[in-house]
Amino acid sequence: MKRQIIHIDHEKCNGCGLCIPDCPEGALQLIDGKARLVSDLFCDGLGACISTCPQDAIHIEEREAEAYNERRVMENIVKQGEMVIRAHLEHLDAHGETRFLNEALEYLVEQDIAVPEFGKKKTPAHQAQGQAHQHVHKHIHAGGGGCPGAAAMTIVREGSGTGEAGQAGPVASQLRQWPVQLKLLNPAAQYFDNAHLLLAADCVPFAYGDFHNRFLKDKIVIMFCPKLDPYVEEYVDKMTAILTTHEIQSITVLHMEVPCCGGVNMILKKAMERAGKNIFVKDYTISIKGEII
């Protein structure tokens, strides 16, 4: 499968080994004086090792790689003791990887291994398991090459935020994740699980005044420009990965009335064909004057 995974520039790597402790999954080793990715299987693609590299030798790339396997990772981690187990659980928790965290906790319970306290508040793991996290989750991965500004983030809205366009006062944002641009999105991000997707051309939020309340609310948004973005094949591949990896409940498509905007539907159609999916799609065309046609 095509997914996010680290890449080490061995020309830049000086073999300092500072990245090794930041990979509790055991995907990195020093071999012949260079840090090496020894197993795609153990690399979760979150990039915890990036920030400690003084040579800027580690980046995130998207390529064909064996799917990350949390249970296999845990088999390797438990051999290294409680400190490494705790580091791994905190790593998953801090990056919002709820599914992998739950798999790790389940593995520990099945193997009758004590679950250490973890997280900023040292929450006992048996309490953390199954809880809905009520804070923002981040992890540094996706197309920005490890750029923190492209880190995947789930945004939990406390209130319903139902302020309507035209009412006095600001209209509450309905954005539920970051980033929003398809170029930067990670197909493996947890917020795609059981999501209602909104595919919107870049110009739509500027043209349609009630974009947040009418369309964005309770959806995960994917944005791109089918005319100006030179990544059509990459976009088809990434959408295919999203549709293949996650159970998607519905898809809403928003595009402008101009002919060049029809590429939004084309990219989705190709992705659904490749993924072998038949998902219900609502298609809306927005006029330049900001009306639904």
Rosetta silent file (secondary structure, phi, psi, omega in degrees, C-alpha in Angstrom):
SEQUENCE: MKRQIIHIDHEKCNGCGLCIPDCPEGALQLIDGKARLVSDLFCDGLGACISTCPQDAIHIEEREAEAYNERRVMENIVKQGEMVIRAHLEHLDAHGETRFLNEALEYLVEQDIAVPEFGKKKTPAHQAQGQAHQHVHKHIHAGGGGCPGAAAMTIVREGSGTGEAGQAGPVASQLRQWPVQLKLLNPAAQYFDNAHLLLAADCVPFAYGDFHNRFLKDKIVIMFCPKLDPYVEEYVDKMTAILTTHEIQSITVLHMEVPCCGGVNMILKKAMERAGKNIFVKDYTISIKGEII
SCORE:     score description
SCORE:     0.000 S_00000001
   1 L     0.000  151.997  176.546    0.000    0.000    0.000 S_00000001
   2 E   -88.562  125.562 -178.315    1.104    3.589   -0.543 S_00000001
   3 E  -153.822  172.699  177.682    1.502    5.396    2.793 S_00000001
   4 E   -76.104  135.343 -179.754    3.562    7.915    4.757 S_00000001
   5 E  -157.179  153.916 -176.464    6.910    6.581    5.979 S_00000001
   6 E   -74.831  153.986  174.341   10.234    8.092    6.971 S_00000001
   7 E  -129.992  132.487  179.887   13.137    8.522    4.555 S_00000001
   8 E  -108.898  122.887  175.992   16.748    8.936    5.719 S_00000001
   9 L   -82.622  103.507 -174.560   19.174   10.877    3.555 S_00000001
  10 L   -72.318  -14.738  173.478   22.358    8.900    4.127 S_00000001
  11 L   -70.772  -35.317  179.981   24.473   11.643    2.589 S_00000001
  12 L   -85.901  -31.139 -175.419   23.383   13.966    5.417 S_00000001
  13 L   -62.665  128.759  178.580   23.274   11.378    8.219 S_00000001
  14 L  -103.857    5.791  176.632   26.412   11.540   10.400 S_00000001
  15 L    74.979   21.881 -177.575   25.592    8.438   12.435 S_00000001
  16 L   -67.688  -28.585  177.326   25.058   10.287   15.708 S_00000001
  17 L    80.201    8.431 -178.601   22.191    7.949   16.645 S_00000001
  18 L   -65.563  -22.889 -179.422   20.079   10.637   18.345 S_00000001
  19 L   -76.612  -24.038 -173.184   17.041    9.461   16.395 S_00000001
  20 H   -58.764  -49.542 -178.890   17.214    5.885   17.710 S_00000001
  21 H   -64.628  -22.374 -178.441   15.752    6.498   21.207 S_00000001
  22 H   -84.661    6.384  176.218   12.879    8.492   19.687 S_00000001
  23 L  -121.728   78.765 -179.244   11.687    5.407   17.804 S_00000001
  24 L   -64.058  -18.047  179.372   10.366    3.048   20.478 S_00000001
  25 L   -69.453  -16.630  177.753    8.838    0.931   17.714 S_00000001
  26 L    82.006   24.500 -178.239   12.345   -0.243   16.829 S_00000001
  27 L   -82.238  -15.063 -176.167   12.237    0.742   13.168 S_00000001
  28 E  -113.279  141.878  173.160   15.660    2.456   13.267 S_00000001
  29 E  -145.229  153.679  173.076   19.114    1.000   13.809 S_00000001
  30 E   -87.466  119.459  179.835   22.673    2.192   13.303 S_00000001
  31 E  -133.320  125.513 -178.896   24.264    0.106   10.573 S_00000001
  32 L    54.223   39.244  175.358   27.658    0.883    9.023 S_00000001
  33 L    76.535   12.187  179.363   27.712    4.244   10.772 S_00000001
  34 E  -133.283  146.826  172.985   24.346    5.397    9.417 S_00000001
  35 E   -72.104  133.161 -177.885   20.800    5.383   10.762 S_00000001
  36 E  -128.865  143.043  170.411   18.772    2.889    8.766 S_00000001
  37 E   -83.556  108.668 -172.998   15.073    2.105    8.513 S_00000001
  38 L   -89.872  -14.022 -179.876   15.228   -1.632    9.123 S_00000001
  39 L  -156.694  119.724  172.912   11.524   -2.408    8.762 S_00000001
  40 H   -59.750  -34.720 -175.922    8.648   -0.686    7.009 S_00000001
  41 H   -58.411  -32.514 -175.106    6.391   -2.789    9.211 S_00000001
  42 H   -94.880   -8.152 -178.544    7.566   -1.009   12.369 S_00000001
  43 L   -91.148  117.104 -178.456    7.506    2.570   11.047 S_00000001
  44 L   -84.479   -7.066  176.862    4.209    4.301   11.872 S_00000001
  45 L    75.868   13.099 -178.429    5.045    7.331    9.721 S_00000001
  46 L   -85.176  -17.696  173.008    4.415    9.838   12.535 S_00000001
  47 L    77.682   29.944  178.873    7.923   11.260   12.390 S_00000001
  48 L   -62.394  -24.570 -176.928    8.831   11.306   16.095 S_00000001
  49 L   -82.158  -12.410 -171.585   12.468   10.898   15.069 S_00000001
  50 L   -65.983  -46.125 -170.632   12.560   13.950   12.805 S_00000001
  51 L   -68.004  -22.431 -177.222   12.974   16.715   15.367 S_00000001
  52 L   -90.817   -3.043 -179.688   16.037   15.191   17.061 S_00000001
  53 L   -81.250  113.736 -178.317   18.084   14.857   13.878 S_00000001
  54 L   -74.672  -10.646 -176.398   20.720   17.644   13.892 S_00000001
  55 L  -102.289    1.718 -175.880   21.526   17.071   10.215 S_00000001
  56 L    52.749   43.420 -175.275   17.972   17.440    8.872 S_00000001
  57 L   -97.363   -7.500 -176.320   18.475   14.009    7.344 S_00000001
  58 E  -114.150  128.900  179.162   15.072   12.510    8.145 S_00000001
  59 E  -137.497  170.078  175.290   11.922   13.399    6.255 S_00000001
  60 E   -99.864  134.056  173.571    8.521   11.925    5.509 S_00000001
  61 E  -128.979  163.801  175.612    7.820   10.525    2.079 S_00000001
  62 E  -112.335  119.867 -178.927    4.868    8.728    0.544 S_00000001
  63 E  -153.888  173.229  174.441    5.693    5.442   -1.126 S_00000001
  64 E   -67.143  125.338 -178.291    4.691    1.820   -1.401 S_00000001
  65 L  -153.080  152.278  176.171    5.366    0.229    1.975 S_00000001
  66 L   -62.925  139.266 -177.667    4.187   -2.672    4.072 S_00000001
  67 L   -61.140  139.300  175.898    1.309   -1.609    6.319 S_00000001
  68 L   -61.872  136.124 -176.454    2.243   -0.649    9.867 S_00000001
  69 L  -124.763  104.856 -175.073    1.332   -3.466   12.262 S_00000001
  70 H   -63.146  -39.673 -177.987    0.790   -2.420   15.887 S_00000001
  71 H   -67.198  -39.083  176.410    0.667   -5.954   17.271 S_00000001
  72 H   -65.170  -38.330  177.528    3.962   -6.889   15.622 S_00000001
  73 H   -62.059  -44.145 -179.136    5.447   -3.681   16.983 S_00000001
  74 H   -63.827  -34.820  175.978    4.244   -4.539   20.490 S_00000001
  75 H   -58.886  -35.382  178.779    5.869   -7.972   20.261 S_00000001
  76 H   -77.963  -38.099 -174.146    9.157   -6.156   19.745 S_00000001
  77 H   -71.367  -42.573 -175.202    8.538   -3.442   22.331 S_00000001
  78 H   -62.105  -23.969  178.175    7.576   -5.597   25.323 S_00000001
  79 H   -68.407  -17.509 -173.804   10.974   -7.311   25.143 S_00000001
  80 H   -98.427   -0.101  171.810   12.582   -3.962   25.957 S_00000001
  81 L    97.556  176.592 -172.109   10.840   -3.372   29.282 S_00000001
  82 H   -62.124  -39.691 -177.057    8.449   -0.949   30.961 S_00000001
  83 H   -62.027  -41.311 -179.433   10.249    2.273   30.007 S_00000001
  84 H   -72.236  -37.789  176.236   10.038    1.502   26.295 S_00000001
  85 H   -59.434  -47.047 -179.989    6.404    0.367   26.616 S_00000001
  86 H   -61.357  -43.700 -179.792    5.529    3.666   28.324 S_00000001
  87 H   -59.993  -39.902 -179.608    7.400    5.678   25.691 S_00000001
  88 H   -68.274  -44.146  179.394    5.488    3.920   22.923 S_00000001
  89 H   -62.980  -41.635  178.924    2.073    4.430   24.573 S_00000001
  90 H   -66.403  -36.263  177.187    2.834    8.112   25.167 S_00000001
  91 H   -60.820  -47.366  179.558    3.991    8.419   21.562 S_00000001
  92 H   -67.453  -42.579 -178.828    0.689    7.048   20.242 S_00000001
  93 H   -63.458  -45.424 -177.145   -1.395    9.046   22.727 S_00000001
  94 H   -66.134  -26.957 -178.266    0.361   12.342   22.002 S_00000001
  95 L   -98.436    8.042  173.358   -0.111   11.878   18.270 S_00000001
  96 L    73.691   19.408 -177.875   -3.788   11.032   18.454 S_00000001
  97 L   -87.910   70.390 -174.599   -3.429    7.471   17.153 S_00000001
  98 H   -59.578  -41.292 -178.169   -6.382    6.144   19.149 S_00000001
  99 H   -63.685  -47.596  179.751   -6.807    2.987   17.108 S_00000001
 100 H   -66.376  -37.093  178.506   -3.165    1.931   17.442 S_00000001
 101 H   -60.808  -45.839  179.630   -3.185    2.893   21.129 S_00000001
 102 H   -63.884  -37.568  177.105   -6.165    0.658   21.793 S_00000001
 103 H   -63.819  -40.152  179.138   -4.515   -2.194   19.899 S_00000001
 104 H   -65.095  -43.079  179.057   -1.388   -1.782   22.023 S_00000001
 105 H   -64.378  -41.358  178.743   -3.408   -1.783   25.251 S_00000001
 106 H   -62.185  -39.138  179.146   -5.349   -4.842   24.152 S_00000001
 107 H   -63.067  -43.992 -179.879   -2.098   -6.649   23.406 S_00000001
 108 H   -61.746  -42.216  179.277   -0.728   -5.882   26.883 S_00000001
 109 H   -64.082  -44.028 -179.423   -3.916   -7.128   28.520 S_00000001
 110 H   -61.944  -35.834 -177.864   -3.913  -10.305   26.429 S_00000001
 111 L   -89.640    4.499  179.688   -0.295  -11.003   27.363 S_00000001
 112 L    56.142   44.281  178.143   -0.952  -10.240   31.043 S_00000001
 113 L  -106.607  132.059 -178.498    1.655   -7.470   31.004 S_00000001
 114 L   -59.048  134.316  179.636    1.280   -4.574   33.442 S_00000001
 115 L   -93.104  115.954 -179.384    0.161   -1.387   31.710 S_00000001
 116 L   -73.149  154.876  172.896    2.251    1.591   32.877 S_00000001
 117 L   -65.891  146.457 -177.921    0.732    5.000   33.493 S_00000001
 118 E  -151.647  168.575  179.629    1.240    7.268   30.516 S_00000001
 119 L    92.369  168.398 -177.403    0.360   10.657   29.085 S_00000001
 120 L   -60.150  -35.267 -179.341    0.836   14.164   30.427 S_00000001
 121 L   -97.371   10.489 -178.830   -1.496   13.513   33.331 S_00000001
 122 L    51.100   47.115  179.570   -0.123    9.975   33.821 S_00000001
 123 E   -67.482  128.884  175.795   -3.580    8.571   33.191 S_00000001
 124 L   -57.046  136.619 -173.449   -3.801    4.866   34.057 S_00000001
 125 H   -62.100  -34.237 -178.201   -4.045    2.983   30.803 S_00000001
 126 H   -66.861  -22.318  174.845   -7.108    0.971   31.808 S_00000001
 127 H   -83.482  -33.268 -177.791   -8.968    4.270   32.175 S_00000001
 128 H   -71.969  -31.962 -176.917   -7.597    5.646   28.942 S_00000001
 129 L   -62.958  126.535  177.936   -8.624    2.637   26.902 S_00000001
 130 L    85.270   -9.020  179.896  -11.887    3.291   25.126 S_00000001
 131 L   -75.137  149.460  170.605  -12.110    6.913   26.242 S_00000001
 132 L   -86.555  121.430 -178.850  -12.898    9.603   23.698 S_00000001
 133 L   -73.156  125.376 -176.071  -10.012   12.074   23.852 S_00000001
 134 L  -101.915   41.275  175.881  -11.419   15.573   24.391 S_00000001
 135 L  -144.984  174.113 -177.894   -8.405   17.495   23.209 S_00000001
 136 L   -77.215  132.380  178.597   -6.583   18.199   19.978 S_00000001
 137 E  -106.986  138.485  178.854   -4.512   15.299   18.630 S_00000001
 138 E  -130.585  154.222  163.194   -1.487   15.884   16.446 S_00000001
 139 E  -155.583  139.600 -176.166    1.079   13.880   14.612 S_00000001
 140 L   -86.207   97.153  170.667    3.771   15.051   12.260 S_00000001
 141 L  -158.316  178.755 -177.793    3.260   13.258    9.016 S_00000001
 142 L    98.172  176.103 -161.179    1.742   13.917    5.578 S_00000001
 143 L   -61.867   -0.246 -177.507    3.018   15.562    2.474 S_00000001
 144 L   -84.036   14.824  177.586    4.868   18.509    4.011 S_00000001
 145 L    63.853   33.519  179.742    8.109   16.556    4.457 S_00000001
 146 L    90.164    4.143  179.687    7.799   16.625    8.244 S_00000001
 147 L   -63.781  125.718  179.964    6.703   20.269    8.389 S_00000001
 148 H   -58.352  -28.269  179.312    4.877   20.901   11.693 S_00000001
 149 H   -68.034  -14.499  178.834    2.372   23.078    9.822 S_00000001
 150 H  -104.661    9.641 -178.700    1.217   19.979    7.955 S_00000001
 151 L   -64.233  134.980  179.789    0.793   17.841   11.067 S_00000001
 152 E   -68.606  136.047 -174.732   -2.498   15.947   11.095 S_00000001
 153 E  -144.777  131.058  172.313   -4.825   17.273   13.755 S_00000001
 154 E   -96.736  130.442 -178.148   -8.306   16.400   14.924 S_00000001
 155 L  -108.442  116.673 -179.824  -10.234   19.419   16.235 S_00000001
 156 L   -92.293  120.446  179.384  -12.879   18.667   18.847 S_00000001
 157 L   -90.399  125.001 -177.406  -15.675   21.257   18.898 S_00000001
 158 L   -71.775  -44.435 -178.293  -17.159   21.782   22.362 S_00000001
 159 L  -105.844  177.222 -179.625  -20.429   23.367   21.255 S_00000001
 160 L   -75.269  -25.192  177.168  -22.676   22.863   18.275 S_00000001
 161 L    55.500   53.319 -171.392  -21.539   26.172   16.787 S_00000001
 162 L   -99.635   21.931  177.809  -24.729   26.659   14.836 S_00000001
 163 L   -56.977  129.177 -176.357  -24.459   30.397   14.230 S_00000001
 164 L   -91.922  153.911  175.394  -26.083   31.090   10.899 S_00000001
 165 L   -60.741  137.303  179.641  -24.843   33.383    8.162 S_00000001
 166 L    97.416  -17.132  177.681  -26.408   36.799    8.534 S_00000001
 167 L   -76.177  157.050  176.761  -26.681   36.635   12.326 S_00000001
 168 L   -68.300  145.936  179.221  -24.972   39.224   14.465 S_00000001
 169 L    88.261  167.750 -177.896  -21.532   38.202   15.702 S_00000001
 170 L   -70.548  147.707  175.675  -19.006   35.802   14.248 S_00000001
 171 L   -86.058  129.795 -177.537  -20.075   32.484   12.744 S_00000001
 172 L   -66.497  139.630  175.925  -18.455   29.564   14.565 S_00000001
 173 L   -68.964  143.388  176.621  -15.966   27.491   12.604 S_00000001
 174 L  -111.783   13.097 -179.548  -17.023   23.923   11.828 S_00000001
 175 L   -67.650  131.174 -174.776  -13.543   22.736   10.846 S_00000001
 176 L  -114.527   -3.004 -178.826  -12.819   19.364   12.449 S_00000001
 177 E  -154.859  165.800  173.626   -9.316   18.526   11.214 S_00000001
 178 E  -144.568  141.436   -1.836   -6.017   19.882    9.947 S_00000001
 179 L   -78.351 -178.514 -179.244   -4.613   20.047    7.319 S_00000001
 180 L  -116.164  -21.827 -178.415   -7.338   20.477    4.712 S_00000001
 181 E   -76.653  132.945 -177.753   -5.408   20.455    1.429 S_00000001
 182 L   -57.654  -34.431  179.461   -5.308   17.073   -0.296 S_00000001
 183 L   -58.845  -33.319 -175.519   -1.613   17.561   -1.070 S_00000001
 184 L   -97.261  -15.573 -174.589   -0.858   17.627    2.680 S_00000001
 185 L   -68.613  144.392  174.296   -3.376   15.081    3.953 S_00000001
 186 L   -98.387  118.901 -178.579   -2.227   11.717    5.264 S_00000001
 187 L   -58.941  -20.941 -178.130   -4.507    8.924    3.984 S_00000001
 188 L   -90.658    0.530 -177.383   -3.909    6.988    7.211 S_00000001
 189 L   -57.366  138.054 -174.569   -5.113    9.801    9.515 S_00000001
 190 H   -63.586  -27.330 -175.969   -7.531    8.523   12.141 S_00000001
 191 H   -68.803   -8.667  174.988  -10.110   11.228   11.492 S_00000001
 192 H   -80.030  -14.676 -178.728  -11.035    9.504    8.233 S_00000001
 193 L   -62.700  123.114  178.602  -12.446    6.512   10.140 S_00000001
 194 L    55.838   32.047 -174.820  -16.235    6.362    9.591 S_00000001
 195 L   -86.280  154.672  165.522  -16.107    9.895    8.235 S_00000001
 196 E   -98.409  114.307 -174.163  -18.526   11.871    6.116 S_00000001
 197 E   -89.623  145.503  172.369  -16.231   13.430    3.520 S_00000001
 198 E  -122.985  110.195  174.368  -16.562   16.849    1.928 S_00000001
 199 E   -94.853  116.494 -175.370  -14.595   17.297   -1.304 S_00000001
 200 E  -128.766  132.604  172.187  -14.485   20.998   -2.075 S_00000001
 201 E   -66.747  150.124 -173.173  -12.760   22.952   -4.796 S_00000001
 202 L   -54.042  -34.504 -173.823  -10.545   25.712   -3.409 S_00000001
 203 L   -80.056  -17.359 -172.012  -12.811   28.571   -4.523 S_00000001
 204 H   -58.952  -48.028 -177.322  -16.035   27.228   -3.007 S_00000001
 205 H   -61.602  -24.236  178.270  -15.656   28.546    0.595 S_00000001
 206 H   -81.342  -30.705 -177.557  -15.095   32.052   -0.792 S_00000001
 207 H   -84.767  -37.169 -174.977  -18.083   31.921   -3.111 S_00000001
 208 L  -101.783  113.295 -170.948  -20.643   30.249   -0.825 S_00000001
 209 L   -63.975  -34.646 -176.273  -21.314   32.321    2.290 S_00000001
 210 L  -101.474   36.075 -175.890  -22.789   29.618    4.520 S_00000001
 211 H   -56.112  -45.752 -174.606  -20.099   27.066    3.717 S_00000001
 212 H   -63.639  -51.271 -174.768  -19.373   26.164    7.358 S_00000001
 213 H   -79.047  -36.655 -176.511  -22.914   25.534    8.570 S_00000001
 214 H   -77.356  -38.264 -171.826  -24.494   24.226    5.375 S_00000001
 215 H  -121.724  -39.538 -171.895  -21.718   21.912    4.221 S_00000001
 216 H   -77.994  -28.610 -174.678  -18.671   21.668    6.510 S_00000001
 217 L   -55.248  129.734  176.753  -20.432   20.822    9.783 S_00000001
 218 L    65.953   20.022  178.936  -19.769   17.230   10.951 S_00000001
 219 L  -125.873  158.950  171.885  -17.621   16.450    7.905 S_00000001
 220 E   -99.047  121.978 -172.266  -13.949   15.930    7.135 S_00000001
 221 E   -95.862  141.911  175.003  -12.988   18.319    4.363 S_00000001
 222 E  -127.846  120.939 -174.348  -10.610   17.639    1.473 S_00000001
 223 E  -122.193  145.262  174.845   -9.701   20.631   -0.673 S_00000001
 224 E  -167.840  167.610  175.694   -7.786   21.085   -3.920 S_00000001
 225 L  -112.244  113.627 -177.110   -7.895   22.945   -7.219 S_00000001
 226 L   -69.548  -14.933 -179.747   -8.423   20.587  -10.175 S_00000001
 227 L   -92.645  -47.864 -171.635   -7.162   23.226  -12.609 S_00000001
 228 L   -91.937  -26.460 -178.597   -4.046   24.690  -10.989 S_00000001
 229 L   -75.548  123.359 -177.900   -2.743   21.804   -8.863 S_00000001
 230 L   -89.378   41.506 -172.825   -0.300   19.707  -10.950 S_00000001
 231 L  -129.681   33.776 -171.535   -0.884   16.562   -8.911 S_00000001
 232 H   -56.282  -49.445 -178.129   -3.883   14.884  -10.519 S_00000001
 233 H   -65.685  -39.042  176.315   -2.464   11.343  -10.528 S_00000001
 234 H   -62.899  -39.658  179.744   -1.114   11.785   -7.003 S_00000001
 235 H   -65.591  -40.141  177.726   -4.538   13.028   -5.902 S_00000001
 236 H   -62.463  -44.448  179.072   -6.247   10.000   -7.419 S_00000001
 237 H   -61.638  -42.969 -177.405   -3.793    7.700   -5.619 S_00000001
 238 H   -68.914  -41.524  176.744   -4.269    9.513   -2.305 S_00000001
 239 H   -64.403  -37.880  177.211   -8.071    9.487   -2.557 S_00000001
 240 H   -60.821  -43.056  179.348   -7.901    5.797   -3.459 S_00000001
 241 H   -63.391  -40.373  178.467   -5.846    5.149   -0.322 S_00000001
 242 H   -62.844  -46.030 -177.817   -8.348    7.039    1.839 S_00000001
 243 H   -69.529  -30.269 -179.449  -11.284    5.110    0.423 S_00000001
 244 H   -79.438  -38.564 -173.823   -9.454    1.794    0.720 S_00000001
 245 H   -79.213  -30.034 -170.811   -8.087    2.274    4.246 S_00000001
 246 L  -122.252  154.180  172.061  -11.184    3.696    5.922 S_00000001
 247 L   -84.040  112.258 -177.779  -14.894    3.051    6.141 S_00000001
 248 L  -102.460  129.217 -175.684  -16.428    6.180    4.601 S_00000001
 249 L   -79.777  -42.700 -179.114  -20.078    6.918    5.365 S_00000001
 250 E  -161.486  164.262  178.383  -20.844    9.444    2.638 S_00000001
 251 E  -134.096  129.117  173.486  -19.212   11.918    0.266 S_00000001
 252 E  -112.840  131.244 -178.655  -20.371   15.435   -0.562 S_00000001
 253 E  -113.379  130.041  176.569  -18.778   17.173   -3.556 S_00000001
 254 E  -123.820  123.725  177.095  -18.736   20.959   -3.970 S_00000001
 255 E  -142.587  160.236 -179.306  -17.384   22.564   -7.126 S_00000001
 256 E   -80.077  165.756 -177.504  -17.799   25.833   -8.954 S_00000001
 257 L   -73.864  -16.367 -177.647  -19.861   26.261  -12.117 S_00000001
 258 L   -66.076  143.682 -173.656  -16.794   26.994  -14.253 S_00000001
 259 H   -57.130  -36.448 -175.633  -15.904   24.081  -16.585 S_00000001
 260 H   -66.586  -13.492 -178.057  -12.386   23.577  -15.205 S_00000001
 261 H   -82.970   -7.406  179.212  -13.859   22.686  -11.812 S_00000001
 262 H   -65.451  -13.104  179.041  -15.329   19.449  -13.131 S_00000001
 263 H   -63.608  -20.380  177.657  -12.015   17.787  -12.345 S_00000001
 264 H   -60.978  -48.479  178.945  -13.143   17.356   -8.730 S_00000001
 265 H   -65.937  -35.733 -178.773  -15.686   14.754   -9.800 S_00000001
 266 H   -64.004  -45.301 -179.913  -13.227   13.144  -12.199 S_00000001
 267 H   -63.414  -42.706  179.119  -10.627   12.570   -9.477 S_00000001
 268 H   -64.632  -42.255 -178.371  -13.243   11.124   -7.120 S_00000001
 269 H   -60.908  -45.985  179.964  -14.670    8.864   -9.842 S_00000001
 270 H   -64.199  -40.112 -179.193  -11.268    7.401  -10.694 S_00000001
 271 H   -65.219  -41.014  179.625  -10.432    6.887   -7.023 S_00000001
 272 H   -66.401  -36.873  177.852  -13.697    5.081   -6.349 S_00000001
 273 H   -64.514  -44.788 -179.152  -13.118    2.824   -9.366 S_00000001
 274 H   -67.241  -35.894 -178.608   -9.608    1.924   -8.211 S_00000001
 275 H   -80.936  -11.558 -178.025  -10.760    1.352   -4.642 S_00000001
 276 L    67.086   34.276 -176.485  -13.701   -0.732   -5.802 S_00000001
 277 L  -108.685  149.015  174.785  -16.064    1.387   -3.715 S_00000001
 278 L  -129.517   82.363 -173.801  -19.641    2.451   -4.341 S_00000001
 279 L  -103.443  140.358 -179.771  -20.250    5.226   -1.819 S_00000001
 280 L   -62.172  129.836 -177.538  -23.244    7.551   -1.850 S_00000001
 281 E  -124.693  130.035  169.919  -22.257   10.956   -3.279 S_00000001
 282 E  -103.086  127.995 -174.812  -24.100   14.280   -3.113 S_00000001
 283 E  -116.288  123.078  179.484  -22.943   16.655   -5.827 S_00000001
 284 E  -122.918  137.757  174.204  -23.465   20.441   -5.602 S_00000001
 285 E  -108.341  130.094 -178.952  -22.513   23.115   -8.104 S_00000001
 286 E  -107.583  131.051  178.841  -21.906   26.637   -6.765 S_00000001
 287 L   -78.633  162.928  178.095  -22.346   29.665   -9.009 S_00000001
 288 L   -61.845  -26.310  177.769  -19.874   32.526   -9.141 S_00000001
 289 L   -82.217   -0.742  175.939  -22.550   34.612   -7.398 S_00000001
 290 L    88.530   26.265  179.706  -22.565   32.172   -4.494 S_00000001
 291 L  -113.571  152.121  174.129  -25.757   30.276   -5.199 S_00000001
 292 E   -80.348  123.673 -178.455  -26.438   26.548   -5.406 S_00000001
 293 L   -89.812    0.000    0.000  -27.301   25.717   -8.995 S_00000001
